[in-house]
């Protein structure tokens, strides 16, 4: 799909990328953590409904998306640190039994606002409303999505972006949101493809064939030429784990899952579903083009490209301005309690994932009886049903520090998400990543990683894989903090 000229440019840019990764780290330090102001109240109405939408990536066809609001997809809510969000969710979904809720992903909020049906609130039935209200405690790039039948509801578009401002130390020259996701849409036919397949659920998930950024295929994004531009990358996909990089420009990561890190060069960063990274990119100038690419597959995929507009802004060497430090409590590693969590395929899941196709055929009947392909510590959430709550996976003492020793005992990747808290990554045996905070840690096949946090938020908190088909076929549980 790339022209030959684009391909050659990409190869040259790729070489530049490799050398950029080898350069010394940037030296500028994080700013002091932001202090929340007294804040105002921001009221929004999110009405989940079917709205035909002709996103540019659908090639002129309108598809029956499920969205939260009229107008641009996805909706963006922007607050200052200290502001209170009052969000009224209204369920106007077109199916009589389609219950819903909103989970504010990555926000450390009171548990009754966390949006998990049955666990912390009654599901919102068609015709009903539910009011959420909370003051987000952290600055950064977050998002929200429904937490019911998520594979289809998120698959059809029920997602929004939540940005909490107050984290900059100096202004950037632009602030651009990039919502990256696939659509389960066959571009030739213009219809939805299955959101869930047994075979996908037992493996890496069912991929949507149509890839997009901000609802367009490889959009051209204009930035101020030679400006240091903040890009907020959000993997809003249900399934795909990407390896994201930038070609043709210098770029640095300044935050992961909303929380600042001292800038590091962006060579490739793994972005599983729900991962956000904030990047500063020195925008191209003149006729140059920079590219956002996914290198998770042998044929690299260009997700979006950037051009520079206007007179070049900056001439100085690229030295990305850091954000303010995050406000996540520091775990006490000496006093921390260690808990081990192993992520496995169930026996059924192993059979479904068997490389030998013939093994899969006769399994159909088994699979319909028990769609639990995945487990956490050998336990699967009962049969794709939120309403029958199993006991918690662990009960934590409020205020204590914990080290979770996560182990992926399967051949597939699992982005592991905890609600209401933010992990600090301590170490991994497979990926060399800087120390950072994350609410969704990607575990590669056979990876072991230790994460730490202070269990300071009382309540029941979901702990699950964010490949939604894995979550919905068993790799889901909850942690009680009491
Ligand atoms: Cu973004 Cu429980 O999920
Ligand atoms: Cu998974």
mmCIF file of N, CA and C and ligand atoms in Angstrom, residues 103 105 143 145 147 274 417 419 462 464 466 471, ligand 1:
data_model
loop_
_atom_site.group_PDB
_atom_site.id
_atom_site.type_symbol
_atom_site.label_atom_id
_atom_site.label_comp_id
_atom_site.label_asym_id
_atom_site.label_seq_id
_atom_site.Cartn_x
_atom_site.Cartn_y
_atom_site.Cartn_z
ATOM 1 N N UNK A 103 -16.506 2.553 32.998
ATOM 2 C CA UNK A 103 -15.291 2.417 33.805
ATOM 3 C C UNK A 103 -14.306 3.502 33.373
ATOM 4 N N UNK A 105 -10.945 4.314 33.161
ATOM 5 C CA UNK A 105 -9.749 3.469 33.181
ATOM 6 C C UNK A 105 -8.521 4.240 33.699
ATOM 7 N N UNK A 143 -8.669 7.258 29.643
ATOM 8 C CA UNK A 143 -9.836 7.052 28.780
ATOM 9 C C UNK A 143 -10.910 6.318 29.561
ATOM 10 N N UNK A 145 -14.478 3.587 29.161
ATOM 11 C CA UNK A 145 -15.173 2.658 28.277
ATOM 12 C C UNK A 145 -16.203 1.911 29.095
ATOM 13 N N UNK A 147 -18.112 -1.368 30.705
ATOM 14 C CA UNK A 147 -17.531 -2.553 31.345
ATOM 15 C C UNK A 147 -18.559 -3.681 31.362
ATOM 16 N N UNK A 274 -5.394 -0.572 25.992
ATOM 17 C CA UNK A 274 -5.517 0.330 27.145
ATOM 18 C C UNK A 274 -4.249 1.117 27.452
ATOM 19 N N UNK A 417 -4.378 -5.473 33.865
ATOM 20 C CA UNK A 417 -4.904 -4.194 34.353
ATOM 21 C C UNK A 417 -5.446 -4.330 35.764
ATOM 22 N N UNK A 419 -7.727 -2.105 38.640
ATOM 23 C CA UNK A 419 -8.564 -0.920 38.844
ATOM 24 C C UNK A 419 -8.176 -0.211 40.144
ATOM 25 N N UNK A 462 -11.326 -4.699 40.114
ATOM 26 C CA UNK A 462 -11.097 -5.685 39.062
ATOM 27 C C UNK A 462 -9.617 -5.784 38.747
ATOM 28 N N UNK A 464 -7.608 -7.801 35.686
ATOM 29 C CA UNK A 464 -7.941 -8.626 34.517
ATOM 30 C C UNK A 464 -7.055 -8.311 33.326
ATOM 31 N N UNK A 466 -6.573 -7.071 29.588
ATOM 32 C CA UNK A 466 -7.303 -6.076 28.790
ATOM 33 C C UNK A 466 -7.444 -6.483 27.327
ATOM 34 N N UNK A 471 -10.382 -11.459 28.885
ATOM 35 C CA UNK A 471 -11.104 -11.043 30.090
ATOM 36 C C UNK A 471 -12.450 -11.756 30.163
HETATM 37 CU CU1 LIG B 1 -10.075 -0.584 30.873
HETATM 38 CU CU2 LIG B 1 -11.520 -3.253 33.671
HETATM 39 O O1 LIG B 1 -10.820 -1.970 32.232
#
